[in-house]
Structure formats: C-alpha cells, structure tokens
XYZ file of C-alpha atoms in Angstrom:
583
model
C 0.000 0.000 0.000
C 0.998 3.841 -0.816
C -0.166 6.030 0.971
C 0.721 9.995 2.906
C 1.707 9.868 6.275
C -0.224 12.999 6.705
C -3.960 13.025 7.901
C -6.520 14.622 6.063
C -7.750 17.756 6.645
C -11.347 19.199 7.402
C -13.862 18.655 5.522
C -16.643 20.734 4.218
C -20.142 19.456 4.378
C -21.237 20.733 0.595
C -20.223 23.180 -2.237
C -22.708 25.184 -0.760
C -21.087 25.672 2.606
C -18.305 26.962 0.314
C -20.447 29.765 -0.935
C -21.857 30.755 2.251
C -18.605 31.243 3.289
C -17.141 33.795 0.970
C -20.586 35.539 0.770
C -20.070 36.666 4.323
C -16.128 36.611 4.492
C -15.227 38.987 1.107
C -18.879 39.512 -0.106
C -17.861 42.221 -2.750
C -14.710 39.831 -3.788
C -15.225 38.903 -7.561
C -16.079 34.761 -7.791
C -16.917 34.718 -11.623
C -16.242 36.778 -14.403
C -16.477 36.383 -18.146
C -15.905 38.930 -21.075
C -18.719 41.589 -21.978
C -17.153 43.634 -24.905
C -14.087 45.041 -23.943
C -14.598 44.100 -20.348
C -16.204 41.704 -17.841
C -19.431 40.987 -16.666
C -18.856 39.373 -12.979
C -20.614 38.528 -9.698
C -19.630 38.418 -6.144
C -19.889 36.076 -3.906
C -22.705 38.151 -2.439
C -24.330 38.128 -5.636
C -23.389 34.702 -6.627
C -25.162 33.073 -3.257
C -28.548 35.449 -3.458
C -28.963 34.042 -7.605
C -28.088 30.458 -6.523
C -30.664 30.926 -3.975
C -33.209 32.809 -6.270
C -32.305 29.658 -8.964
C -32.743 26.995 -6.720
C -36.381 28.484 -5.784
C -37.594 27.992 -9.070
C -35.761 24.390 -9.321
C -37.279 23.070 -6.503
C -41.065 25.088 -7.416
C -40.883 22.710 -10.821
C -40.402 19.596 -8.595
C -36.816 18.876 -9.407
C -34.799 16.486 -7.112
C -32.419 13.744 -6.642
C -34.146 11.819 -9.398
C -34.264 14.062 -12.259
C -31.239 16.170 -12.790
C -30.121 18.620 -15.132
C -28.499 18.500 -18.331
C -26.532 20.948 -19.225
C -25.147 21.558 -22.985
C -23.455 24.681 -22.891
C -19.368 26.049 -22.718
C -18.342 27.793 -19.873
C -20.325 30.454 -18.991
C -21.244 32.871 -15.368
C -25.249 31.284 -15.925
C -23.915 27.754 -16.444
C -21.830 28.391 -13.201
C -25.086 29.249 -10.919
C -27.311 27.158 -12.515
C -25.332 24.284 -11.597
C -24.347 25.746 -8.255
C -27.971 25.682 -7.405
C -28.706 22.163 -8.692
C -25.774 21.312 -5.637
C -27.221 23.763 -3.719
C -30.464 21.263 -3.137
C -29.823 18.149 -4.290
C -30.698 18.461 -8.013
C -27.770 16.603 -9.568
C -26.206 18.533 -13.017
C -24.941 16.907 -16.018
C -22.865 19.033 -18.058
C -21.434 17.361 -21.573
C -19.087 17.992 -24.254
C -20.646 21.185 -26.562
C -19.331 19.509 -29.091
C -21.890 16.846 -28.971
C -24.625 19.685 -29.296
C -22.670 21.103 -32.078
C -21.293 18.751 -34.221
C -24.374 17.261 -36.019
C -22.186 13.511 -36.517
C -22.428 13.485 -33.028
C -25.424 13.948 -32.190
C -25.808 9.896 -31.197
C -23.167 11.053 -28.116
C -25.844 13.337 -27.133
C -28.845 11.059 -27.714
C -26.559 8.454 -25.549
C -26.105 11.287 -22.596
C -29.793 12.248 -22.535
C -31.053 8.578 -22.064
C -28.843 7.942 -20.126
C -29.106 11.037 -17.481
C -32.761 11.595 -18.180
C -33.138 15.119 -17.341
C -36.581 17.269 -17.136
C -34.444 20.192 -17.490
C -31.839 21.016 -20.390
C -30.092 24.253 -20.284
C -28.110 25.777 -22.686
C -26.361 29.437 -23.413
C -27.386 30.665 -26.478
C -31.342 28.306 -27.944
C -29.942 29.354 -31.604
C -26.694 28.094 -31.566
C -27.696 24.828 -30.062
C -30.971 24.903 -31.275
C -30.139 21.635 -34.202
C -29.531 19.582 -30.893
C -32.456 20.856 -28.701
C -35.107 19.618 -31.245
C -33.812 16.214 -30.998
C -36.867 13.957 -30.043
C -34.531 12.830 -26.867
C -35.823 16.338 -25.753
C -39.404 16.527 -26.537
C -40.577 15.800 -22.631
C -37.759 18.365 -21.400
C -37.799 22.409 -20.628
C -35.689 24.092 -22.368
C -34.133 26.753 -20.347
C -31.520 29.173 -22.206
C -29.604 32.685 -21.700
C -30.538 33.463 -24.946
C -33.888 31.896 -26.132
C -33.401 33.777 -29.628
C -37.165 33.694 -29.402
C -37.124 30.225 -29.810
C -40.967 28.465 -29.476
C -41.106 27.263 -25.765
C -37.880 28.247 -24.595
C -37.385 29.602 -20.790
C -35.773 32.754 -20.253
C -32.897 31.995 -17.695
C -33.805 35.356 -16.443
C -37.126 34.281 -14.964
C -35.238 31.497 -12.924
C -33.019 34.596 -11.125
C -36.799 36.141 -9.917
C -37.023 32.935 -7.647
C -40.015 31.724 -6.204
C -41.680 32.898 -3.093
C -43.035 30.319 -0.552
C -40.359 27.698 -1.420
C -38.433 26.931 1.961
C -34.598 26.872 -0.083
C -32.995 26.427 3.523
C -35.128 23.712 4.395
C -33.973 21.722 1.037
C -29.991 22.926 1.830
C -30.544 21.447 5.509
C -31.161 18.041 3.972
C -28.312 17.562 1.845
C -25.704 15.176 3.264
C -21.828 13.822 2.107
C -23.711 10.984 0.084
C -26.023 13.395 -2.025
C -25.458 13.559 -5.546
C -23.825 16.568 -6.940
C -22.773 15.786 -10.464
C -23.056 13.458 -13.405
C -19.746 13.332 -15.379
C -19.751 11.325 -18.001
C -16.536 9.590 -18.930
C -14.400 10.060 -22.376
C -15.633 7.177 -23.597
C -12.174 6.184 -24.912
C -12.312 2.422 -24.116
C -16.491 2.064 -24.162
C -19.794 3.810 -24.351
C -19.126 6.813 -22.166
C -20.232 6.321 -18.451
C -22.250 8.321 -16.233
C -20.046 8.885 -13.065
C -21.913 9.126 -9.511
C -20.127 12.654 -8.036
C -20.822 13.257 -4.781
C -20.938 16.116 -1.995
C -18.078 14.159 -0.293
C -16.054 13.377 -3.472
C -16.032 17.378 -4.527
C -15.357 18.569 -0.754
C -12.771 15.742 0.335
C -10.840 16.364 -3.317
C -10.762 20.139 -2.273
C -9.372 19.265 0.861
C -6.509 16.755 -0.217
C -5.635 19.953 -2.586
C -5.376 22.307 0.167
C -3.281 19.816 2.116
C -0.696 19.897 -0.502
C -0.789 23.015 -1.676
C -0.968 25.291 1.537
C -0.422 28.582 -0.800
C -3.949 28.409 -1.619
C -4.525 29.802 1.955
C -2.593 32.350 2.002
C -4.092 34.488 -0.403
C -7.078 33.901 -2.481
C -6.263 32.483 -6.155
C -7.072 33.991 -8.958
C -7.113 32.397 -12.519
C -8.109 32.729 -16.214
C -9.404 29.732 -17.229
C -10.726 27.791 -20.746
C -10.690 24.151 -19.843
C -14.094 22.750 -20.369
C -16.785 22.292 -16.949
C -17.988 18.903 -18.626
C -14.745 17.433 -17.889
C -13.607 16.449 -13.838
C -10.120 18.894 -14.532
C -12.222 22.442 -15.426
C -15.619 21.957 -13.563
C -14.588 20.113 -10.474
C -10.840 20.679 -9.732
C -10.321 24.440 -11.190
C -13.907 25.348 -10.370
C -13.906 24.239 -6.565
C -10.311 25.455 -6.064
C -11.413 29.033 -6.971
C -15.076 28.474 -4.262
C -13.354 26.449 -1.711
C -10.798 29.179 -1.354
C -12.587 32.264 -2.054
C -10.642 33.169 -5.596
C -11.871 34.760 -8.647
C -12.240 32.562 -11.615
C -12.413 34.807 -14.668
C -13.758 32.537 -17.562
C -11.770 32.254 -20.618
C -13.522 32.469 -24.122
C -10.135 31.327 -26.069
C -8.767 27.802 -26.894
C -5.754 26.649 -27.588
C -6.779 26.416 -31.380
C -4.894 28.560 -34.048
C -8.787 30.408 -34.867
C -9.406 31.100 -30.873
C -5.730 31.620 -29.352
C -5.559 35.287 -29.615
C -8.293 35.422 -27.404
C -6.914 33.643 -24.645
C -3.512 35.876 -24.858
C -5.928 38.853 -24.744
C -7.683 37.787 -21.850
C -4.366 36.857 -20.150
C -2.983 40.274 -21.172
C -5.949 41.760 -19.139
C -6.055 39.427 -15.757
C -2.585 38.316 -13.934
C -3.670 35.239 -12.129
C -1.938 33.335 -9.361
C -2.506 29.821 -10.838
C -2.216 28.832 -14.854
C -3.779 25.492 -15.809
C -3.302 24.171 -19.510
C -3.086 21.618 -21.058
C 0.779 20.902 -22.504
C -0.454 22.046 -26.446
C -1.983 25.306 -24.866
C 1.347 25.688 -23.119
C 3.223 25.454 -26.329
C 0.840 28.174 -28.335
C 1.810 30.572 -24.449
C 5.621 30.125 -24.992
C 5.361 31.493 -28.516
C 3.034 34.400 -27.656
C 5.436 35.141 -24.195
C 8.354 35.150 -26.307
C 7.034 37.882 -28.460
C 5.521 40.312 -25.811
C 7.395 41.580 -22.803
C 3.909 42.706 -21.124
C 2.836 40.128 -21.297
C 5.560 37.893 -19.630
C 5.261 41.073 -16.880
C 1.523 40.055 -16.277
C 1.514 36.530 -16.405
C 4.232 35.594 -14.324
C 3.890 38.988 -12.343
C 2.047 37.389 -9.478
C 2.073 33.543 -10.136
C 2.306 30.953 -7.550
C 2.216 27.587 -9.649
C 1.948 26.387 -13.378
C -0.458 23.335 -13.567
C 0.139 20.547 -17.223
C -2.664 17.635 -17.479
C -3.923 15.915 -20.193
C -0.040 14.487 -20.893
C 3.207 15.371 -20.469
C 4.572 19.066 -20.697
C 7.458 18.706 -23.526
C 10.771 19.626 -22.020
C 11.857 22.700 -24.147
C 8.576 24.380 -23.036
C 9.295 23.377 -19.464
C 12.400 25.493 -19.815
C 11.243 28.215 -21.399
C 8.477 28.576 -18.884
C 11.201 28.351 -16.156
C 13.419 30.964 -18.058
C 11.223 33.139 -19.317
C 9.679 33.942 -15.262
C 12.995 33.792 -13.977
C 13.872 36.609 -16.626
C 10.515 38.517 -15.811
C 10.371 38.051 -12.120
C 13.599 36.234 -10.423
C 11.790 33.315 -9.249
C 10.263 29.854 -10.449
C 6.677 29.416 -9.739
C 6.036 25.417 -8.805
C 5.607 23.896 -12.203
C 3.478 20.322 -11.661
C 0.957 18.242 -12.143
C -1.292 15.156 -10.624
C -3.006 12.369 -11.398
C -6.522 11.626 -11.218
C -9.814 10.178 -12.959
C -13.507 11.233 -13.408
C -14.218 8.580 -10.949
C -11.561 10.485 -8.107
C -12.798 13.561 -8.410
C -9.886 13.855 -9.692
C -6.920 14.411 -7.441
C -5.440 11.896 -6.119
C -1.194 12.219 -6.813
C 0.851 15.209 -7.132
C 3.551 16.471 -7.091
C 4.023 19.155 -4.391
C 7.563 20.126 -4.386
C 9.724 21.692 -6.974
C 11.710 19.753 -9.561
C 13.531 20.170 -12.995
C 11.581 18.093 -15.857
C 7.928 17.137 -16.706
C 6.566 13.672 -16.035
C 6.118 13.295 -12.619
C 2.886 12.883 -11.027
C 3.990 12.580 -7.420
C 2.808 11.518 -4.154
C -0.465 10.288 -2.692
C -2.847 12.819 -1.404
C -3.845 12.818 1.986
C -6.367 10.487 2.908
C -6.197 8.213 -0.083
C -4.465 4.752 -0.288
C -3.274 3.315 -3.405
C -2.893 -0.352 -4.122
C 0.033 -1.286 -6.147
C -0.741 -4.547 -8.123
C 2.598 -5.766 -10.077
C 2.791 -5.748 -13.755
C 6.311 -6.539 -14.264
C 9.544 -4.368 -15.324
C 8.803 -2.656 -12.104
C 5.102 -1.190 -13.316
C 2.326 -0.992 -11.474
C -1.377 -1.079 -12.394
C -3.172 1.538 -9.794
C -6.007 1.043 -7.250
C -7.600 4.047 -5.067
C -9.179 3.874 -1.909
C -10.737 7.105 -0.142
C -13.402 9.891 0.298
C -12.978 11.068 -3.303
C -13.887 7.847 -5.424
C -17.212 7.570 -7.065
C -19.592 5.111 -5.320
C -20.040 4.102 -9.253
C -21.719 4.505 -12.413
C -25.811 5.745 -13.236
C -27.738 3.002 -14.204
C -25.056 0.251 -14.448
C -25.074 -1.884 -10.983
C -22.489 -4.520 -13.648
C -20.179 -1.717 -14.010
C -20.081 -0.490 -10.646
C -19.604 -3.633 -8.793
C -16.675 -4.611 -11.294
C -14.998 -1.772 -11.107
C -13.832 -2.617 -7.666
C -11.914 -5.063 -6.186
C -12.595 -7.359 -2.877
C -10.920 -5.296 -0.736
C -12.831 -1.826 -2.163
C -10.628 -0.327 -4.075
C -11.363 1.233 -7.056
C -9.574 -0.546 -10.566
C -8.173 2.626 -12.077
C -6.791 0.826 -15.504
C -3.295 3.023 -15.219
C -0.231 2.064 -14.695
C 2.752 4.028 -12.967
C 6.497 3.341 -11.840
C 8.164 4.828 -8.949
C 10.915 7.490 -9.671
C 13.166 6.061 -7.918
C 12.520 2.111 -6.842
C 14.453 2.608 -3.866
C 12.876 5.816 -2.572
C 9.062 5.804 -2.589
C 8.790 9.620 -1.460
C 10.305 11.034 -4.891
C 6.888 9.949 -6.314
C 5.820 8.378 -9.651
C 5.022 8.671 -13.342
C 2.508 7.662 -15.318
C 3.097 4.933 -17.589
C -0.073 4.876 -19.603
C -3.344 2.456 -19.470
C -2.605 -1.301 -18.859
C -5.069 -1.790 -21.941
C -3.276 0.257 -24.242
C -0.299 -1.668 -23.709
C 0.638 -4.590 -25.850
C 3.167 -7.664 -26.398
C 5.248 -7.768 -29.953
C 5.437 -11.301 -31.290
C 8.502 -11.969 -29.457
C 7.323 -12.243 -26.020
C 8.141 -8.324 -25.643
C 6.240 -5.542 -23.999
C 5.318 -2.152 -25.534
C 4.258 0.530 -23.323
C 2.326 2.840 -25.412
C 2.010 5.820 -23.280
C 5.771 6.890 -22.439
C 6.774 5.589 -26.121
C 3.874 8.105 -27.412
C 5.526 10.851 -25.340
C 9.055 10.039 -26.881
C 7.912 9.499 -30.323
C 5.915 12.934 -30.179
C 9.110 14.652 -29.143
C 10.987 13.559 -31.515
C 8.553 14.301 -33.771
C 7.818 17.887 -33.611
C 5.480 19.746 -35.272
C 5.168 17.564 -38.450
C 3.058 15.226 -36.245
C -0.563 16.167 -34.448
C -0.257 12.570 -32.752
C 0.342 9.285 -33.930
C -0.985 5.804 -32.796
C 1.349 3.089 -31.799
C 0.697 -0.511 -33.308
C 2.244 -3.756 -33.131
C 0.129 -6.408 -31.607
C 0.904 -9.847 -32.368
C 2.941 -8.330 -34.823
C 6.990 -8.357 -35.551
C 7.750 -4.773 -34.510
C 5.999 -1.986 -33.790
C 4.713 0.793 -36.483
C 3.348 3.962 -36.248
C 0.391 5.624 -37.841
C 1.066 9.472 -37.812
C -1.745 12.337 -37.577
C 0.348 14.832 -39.759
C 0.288 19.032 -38.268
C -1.152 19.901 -41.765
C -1.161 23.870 -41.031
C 3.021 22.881 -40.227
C 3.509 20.990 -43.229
C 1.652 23.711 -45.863
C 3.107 26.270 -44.142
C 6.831 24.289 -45.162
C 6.016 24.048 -48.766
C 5.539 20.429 -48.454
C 4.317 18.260 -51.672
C 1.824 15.512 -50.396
C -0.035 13.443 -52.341
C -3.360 11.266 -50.937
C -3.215 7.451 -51.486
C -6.442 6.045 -50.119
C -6.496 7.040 -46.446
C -2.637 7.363 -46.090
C -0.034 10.343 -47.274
C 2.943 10.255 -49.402
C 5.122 12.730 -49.893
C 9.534 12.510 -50.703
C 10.282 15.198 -48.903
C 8.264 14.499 -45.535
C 9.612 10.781 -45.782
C 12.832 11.823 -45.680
C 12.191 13.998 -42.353
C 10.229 11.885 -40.466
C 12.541 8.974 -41.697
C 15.343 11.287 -40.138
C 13.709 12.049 -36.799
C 12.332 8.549 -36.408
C 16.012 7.119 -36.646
C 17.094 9.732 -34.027
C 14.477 8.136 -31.763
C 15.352 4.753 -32.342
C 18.860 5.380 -31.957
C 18.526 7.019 -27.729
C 15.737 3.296 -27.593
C 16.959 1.096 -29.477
C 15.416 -1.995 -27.693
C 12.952 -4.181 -29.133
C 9.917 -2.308 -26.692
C 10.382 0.969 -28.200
C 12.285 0.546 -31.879
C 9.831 1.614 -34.184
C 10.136 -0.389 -37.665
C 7.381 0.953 -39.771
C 5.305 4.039 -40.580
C 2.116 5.825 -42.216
C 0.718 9.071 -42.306
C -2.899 9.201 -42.122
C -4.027 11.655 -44.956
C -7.801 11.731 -43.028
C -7.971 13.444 -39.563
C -9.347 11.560 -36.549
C -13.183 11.942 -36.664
C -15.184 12.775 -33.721
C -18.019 11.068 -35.194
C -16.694 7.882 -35.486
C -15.606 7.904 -31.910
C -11.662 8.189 -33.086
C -11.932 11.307 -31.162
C -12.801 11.526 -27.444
C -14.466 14.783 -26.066
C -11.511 15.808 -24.232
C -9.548 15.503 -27.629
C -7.685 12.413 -27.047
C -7.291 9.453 -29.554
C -9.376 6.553 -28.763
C -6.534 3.960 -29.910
C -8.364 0.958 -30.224
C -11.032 2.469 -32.250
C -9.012 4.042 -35.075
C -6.417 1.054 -35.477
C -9.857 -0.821 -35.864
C -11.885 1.477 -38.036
C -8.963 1.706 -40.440
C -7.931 -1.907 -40.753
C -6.870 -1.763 -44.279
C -4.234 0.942 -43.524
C -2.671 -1.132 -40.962
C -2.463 -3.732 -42.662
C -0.987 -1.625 -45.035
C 1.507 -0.441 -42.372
C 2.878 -3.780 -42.193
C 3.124 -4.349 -46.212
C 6.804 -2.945 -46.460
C 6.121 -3.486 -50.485
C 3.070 -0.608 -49.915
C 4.807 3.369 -51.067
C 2.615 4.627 -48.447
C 5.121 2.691 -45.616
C 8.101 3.708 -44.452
C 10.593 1.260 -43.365
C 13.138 1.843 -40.866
C-alpha cells in the first residue's frame, strides 16, 4: 500500500457551505467573471449566493430532485456556473457534456446516448440558436428548455425568470437536507475504451478532493487564487478541480472564451494580457501556443508571471523545451520559479489523487499520494504498477449500471483505475511516480516483448515535432511496432511540403525523408525491441469525432481508429506498400 503519512484535513459538508462562506467573508470579492465587450461581466460572492438561492427556488417550485437532474449543454459560462451551483445547492444533480456533442451534427448519437442515459426534465443551454439543431432532438421533446438566450425560440425559458425565484419555497429547508452521500454531479466519462459512463459525483467526493488539494498546496490559503481559465466544466479537470479550487478558497475565476486552437488563441492571450492570475492550468499544447506568444511580448511575460504561484500541465506530459522556457522566461521577468506540476486523477476520483508538491527540474512526474487516499500497487512486471484508489474522493459508481459499478472494484474496495505508474526512484518511494499509460493500451510484440504505449507516445511525439498532431502506436501480435502518424497539416503547408493522398494514407519525398530522419534519431537514444519503431504511415484523413476516433476531451481513442482503419494497418505492415516507411 501507498499512501501519505499525513492526515486529512477538514472537511466541508457541501459546495454550498463553500459559498456561504465567501458571501459573508469577502462579499464584494469577484467569484466569476467572463468577457462583456471590452470588459467583464462578474458577480460576487454576495451576488453569486442570493442568484443560486433565487435559482434553486424555481428548481425546486418545478419539482426537481435527486431523481431528475439537469443537463446541461453549454461552454463555460457565469449562468452555467449558478445554474449548476444551485442544482448542488439542493440536491438536483447537473450533467454538463461535451458542446461539441450539441454542435457537431455527426455526433449527435453522443448526445442522444447522454440524454437517455441522465434523463433530465431540465436542459439548459447558453445561447437556444446556436444549439438549437440539438435541442429539437426527439430525446428532448418531454424536457424544458431553459436558455440565456432563447433567440425567441418556441417554448424556450428565459434563464432570467429562474433569477426572480419563487416565493413560498423553503430553499434552507432543502440545503438542511443535503448530506456527504447526495449527488452533486453526473460526469460522463471520455468514452475512450467504451460507451461513455455516467459517473456518480458526490458532496463528499467534490469537498474531500478540495481538501486533499489544500493539504498539498498550503499557498492556496494564504491568499485567495485567482485564474483565467478555458478548460471545459464537462470534464472532472475544469468543472470540479479548477472550479472548486477558486469556491473552496474564495478566488476569482475569470472565464476564458479562447482555446488553444490557431482560430481562438488570440483570445486567450488577450484575456491573459488583461487578468494576472496566481494559478495557470493548460493543457501541454496550450502551453506550447503561451511560450510562442510570451516570447514575443514583454507585457505580457510582466503580467503573467507577475504574481504567479504555480503552473499546472494535465492531459499528458509538458514537452521539455517548453518546461524550460516557462522556467526561463519567469525567472527573466520576475527572479523566481513558480512550482511547475501536475497530478493524477480520474472522473471517478474527483480527480486528485497524486501530485507532485515540491519543486523539480523536468515534466513527467505525477507525485505523491494525497492525503487520505491509499493506493494499491498490483505488479505488472519491469517494475510497473497497475493503480487502485481507496478514499473519500472515489465515485460510489456509475448511473444506471449496478455490472459496471460492482466490477470496477476489487474485494478489498478499491477502485480498478486501468493506469499504470512506476516509482521514480525504486528505492525511494517519497520522490513519487510517473505515469506509464493504461494497462489496456499496452501490448506484447510477437517476441514475447512488452510495448508501453504511453511513455513511447511521449518520446515518439518529441521527436517528432510539429510535423506530427499525434500518432498511434501498433504492433500487436505483430513483428515490430509501427506507427500511424496524424500529420500538423497547417506545419507541413506552411513548409512548402508536396503531399499526395493514397487512399487514407499520405505520401510525400520530402516528408519521408524527415520523419525517416527524426524517427532514426528516436530509435537510436531506444533502441530496444519495446520501443524501436520499424514501420510508418501518415494518415491523410484526420481523426473523426463522429466515429468515436476522437474523445471529447480531444484524445485518440486507440483501439477504435487502429480498428476502423484496418486496411491501412495492414498496409503499415506491407513494407512493399509506397505509403510505408521502413526503418
């Protein structure tokens, strides 16, 4: 067993206690803000408390509990904040899921899968026009539509008319009742390895995972943090982790309207150019598009890293070279390092359950325990360990699916996380871990040998650069292992590449010759049969969302695309094919 030799700390009751709080500590303190022209439109905690109140009136008026929650199909937003703030507030669980499932018509059977599966009496969305293709989906017919902008939609709710409240409706009585078991949230999972899951999130899970992050990062007491924000409140990383450290703590979350996407990334620098938080959380692609913009604007170094505690990577590991340039580039502007880290987590822990609390040199690391959890380390050979949590924040289990629940946990309770990790340093469990990718990702080559897919990704991607998106790693039952690579298009035009398509795959001399090049630089710091790689394609048609090649927190679902596109990997492993590179 792994666990902290530190207990864990107090405890708060709700999300709602939270609130209360702040309303009466720093009433006039900004909690959310998002942009409104050139500015922000924002509310106090004051503010904030008296709508969630006035919101959860009108919930509880239309007979909305425990038993019919809320779906919610919006980005970020102040409304989508409350809304679901008052759902917690008594007892009305909220659902919020990918936008992308509203508005990408293809996958619109992700959203028909959420609805039946969450059965809501309530959608909500921010804007009835933009959304309105997926609201008159008959999955909806039996639900009120509730929106911030009905864009005088037919039979759409003003979300205005929920901030009058509803007199005679005893809010308190409903916030008295709710305990550490009540449901909170429905998060449904990536679906990455099967039908996305509707995760159970408690009162306890949210308020327990708030705590553990308090425990190891103290700072957040000392003043209150302050951050500028994109990453998506459908996922456990924006809406539960970011979200609750700003309430637990009393910060100001000012909402971010960018993306780390070439169309949407000037936004985010604006909006960073504007606000200097205490805390930056990205993911390691939106850290990469920062470093370029940071490089090019000396005020903007000046107000990001003006007042900055700690700089927060998930998702994957942070490349190196933009690990130091974010440690250059603040020593430069400020003398001093702000903790650069990250932790490890799932939907089903809330999520954090490792990091990695004290300062060190490279990306990678995912650290320690977190107070109050124990992990179960189940040997998988060469030193790797498949992971098992215990503790406040796991999810009692999945809506709907008493199968899935009950094997999703061992005899002894602990929950069967899938990942696998390896200790730093074998001989000294206190320098922490590093995540070694899913045990189901991970494969055996014809000879006997084991691939582990996600530290090979990482290496392969670096070597890589920006000709390559991402790439999937095959090899099963096969020789060697190959590579099928999602080329950076916008990289490879902007080079004056020549491609040409062949049937689902790429050729092109030119690109060959440098991937062929940077490939052979990999192979030569690896050269062992579990990470040589022998073979490779470039894909010439993206990933596709609808098809479920695409995740909604972006990631490659594996499995699926080395399945859906069977004839290019067998292709792959025809050396005689001009589409395959041989190495």
């Amino acid at each position: 067993m792994y666990r902290s030799q530190y207990q864990l700390g107090p405890i708060s009751e709700s999300t709602g206690v939270w609130l209360h709080h702040w309303a009466q500590t720093a009433p006039d303190r900004i909690f959310l803000a998002e942009r409104s022209g050139a500015g922000w439109r924002s509310e106090t905690y004051r503010s904030a408390l008296q709508k969630v109140r006035s919101i959860a009136q009108v919930l509880l008026a239309r007979g909305l509990g425990a038993h019919t929650p809320i779906l919610i199909i919006s980005g970020n937003g102040i409304d989508h904040g409350l809304l679901s703030l008052a759902g917690q507030y008594v007892g009305v669980p909220v659902a919020p899921v990918a936008e992308q499932y509203a508005l990408i018509h293809v996958a619109h059977d992700r959203l028909r899968h959420a609805a039946n599966l969450i059965r809501p009496k309530l959608v909500y969305t921010n804007d009835a026009g933009e959304y309105g293709d997926a609201l008159d989906l008959d999955v909806f017919e039996d639900c009120e539509i509730v929106s911030s902008n009905t864009r005088e939609r037919p039979g759409t709710v003003d979300f205005r008319e929920f901030l009058k409240g509803c007199n005679g409706v005893d809010v308190d009585a409903a916030f008295a009742q709710l305990t550490p078991d009540t449901l909170a949230k429905i998060l449904l999972t990536s679906g990455s390895t099967s039908t996305p899951k509707g995760v159970l999130t408690t009162q306890r899970m949210l308020c327990a995972n708030q705590a553990m992050i308090v425990d190891s990062l103290p700072f957040l007491e000392l003043r209150p943090p302050i951050i500028v924000d994109w990453l998506p409140w459908n996922h456990v990383f924006g809406g539960s982790h970011n979200f609750n450290i700003i309430l637990a703590n009393g910060g100001s979350l000012f909402i971010d309207d960018g993306k780390p996407m070439k169309e949407l990334f000037k936004r985010t620098v604006e909006n960073l150019s504007l606000i200097a938080g205490t805390m930056s959380f990205n993911v390691p692609v939106g850290f990469g598009m920062l470093v370029d913009a940071l490089r090019q604007d000396e005020q903007l170094r000046r107000t990001y890293f003006g007042q900055l505690d700690m700089i927060f990577y998930a998702g994957a590991s942070l490349p190196q070279d933009v690990w130091t340039a974010l440690e250059s580039m603040a020593k430069e502007t400020c003398g001093t390092v702000p903790l650069m880290t990250s932790s490890w987590g799932l939907t089903e822990t809330a999520p954090a359950t490792m990091i990695q609390q004290e300062p060190i040199d490279r990306s990678g690391v995912v650290g320690v325990p977190m107070t109050g959890v124990t992990l179960k380390l189940v040997p998988q050979g060469d030193q790797l360990y498949e992971m098992r949590v215990k503790g406040p924040n796991v999810t009692p289990g999945y809506l709907g699916d008493v199968q899935k629940t009950k094997a999703s946990f061992d005899g002894e309770g602990f929950f069967l996380t899938g990942d696998a990790m390896r200790f730093i340093d074998f001989g000294d469990p206190a320098k922490g871990m590093c995540f070694a990718g899913r045990i189901s990702d991970d494969f055996k080559l014809l000879t006997g040998t084991w691939v582990r897919v996600s530290p090979l990704r990482e290496e392969l991607l670096d070597c890589l650069g920006s000709v390559a998106k991402d790439l999937v790693i095959a090899g099963a039952d096969q020789a060697d292992i190959g590579v099928l690579i999602v080329p950076n298009l916008i990289e490879l035009n902007a080079r004056g590449f020549i491609l040409v398509e062949d049937n689902g795959a790429l050729l092109g001399a030119a690109l060959f010759k440098e991937i062929h090049q940077r490939l052979a630089v990999c192979n030569r710091a690896g050269p062992g049969g579990s990470t040589r790689v022998a073979r490779a394609l470039i894909l010439s048609e993206p990933p596709s969302l609808a098809d479920l090649e695409v995740t909604a927190k972006g990631n490659l679902n594996n499995r699926k695309i080395l399945n859906r596109r069977g004839a290019l990997l067998k292709r792959l492993y025809d050396s005689a094919d001009p589409a395959t590179m041989t190495l």
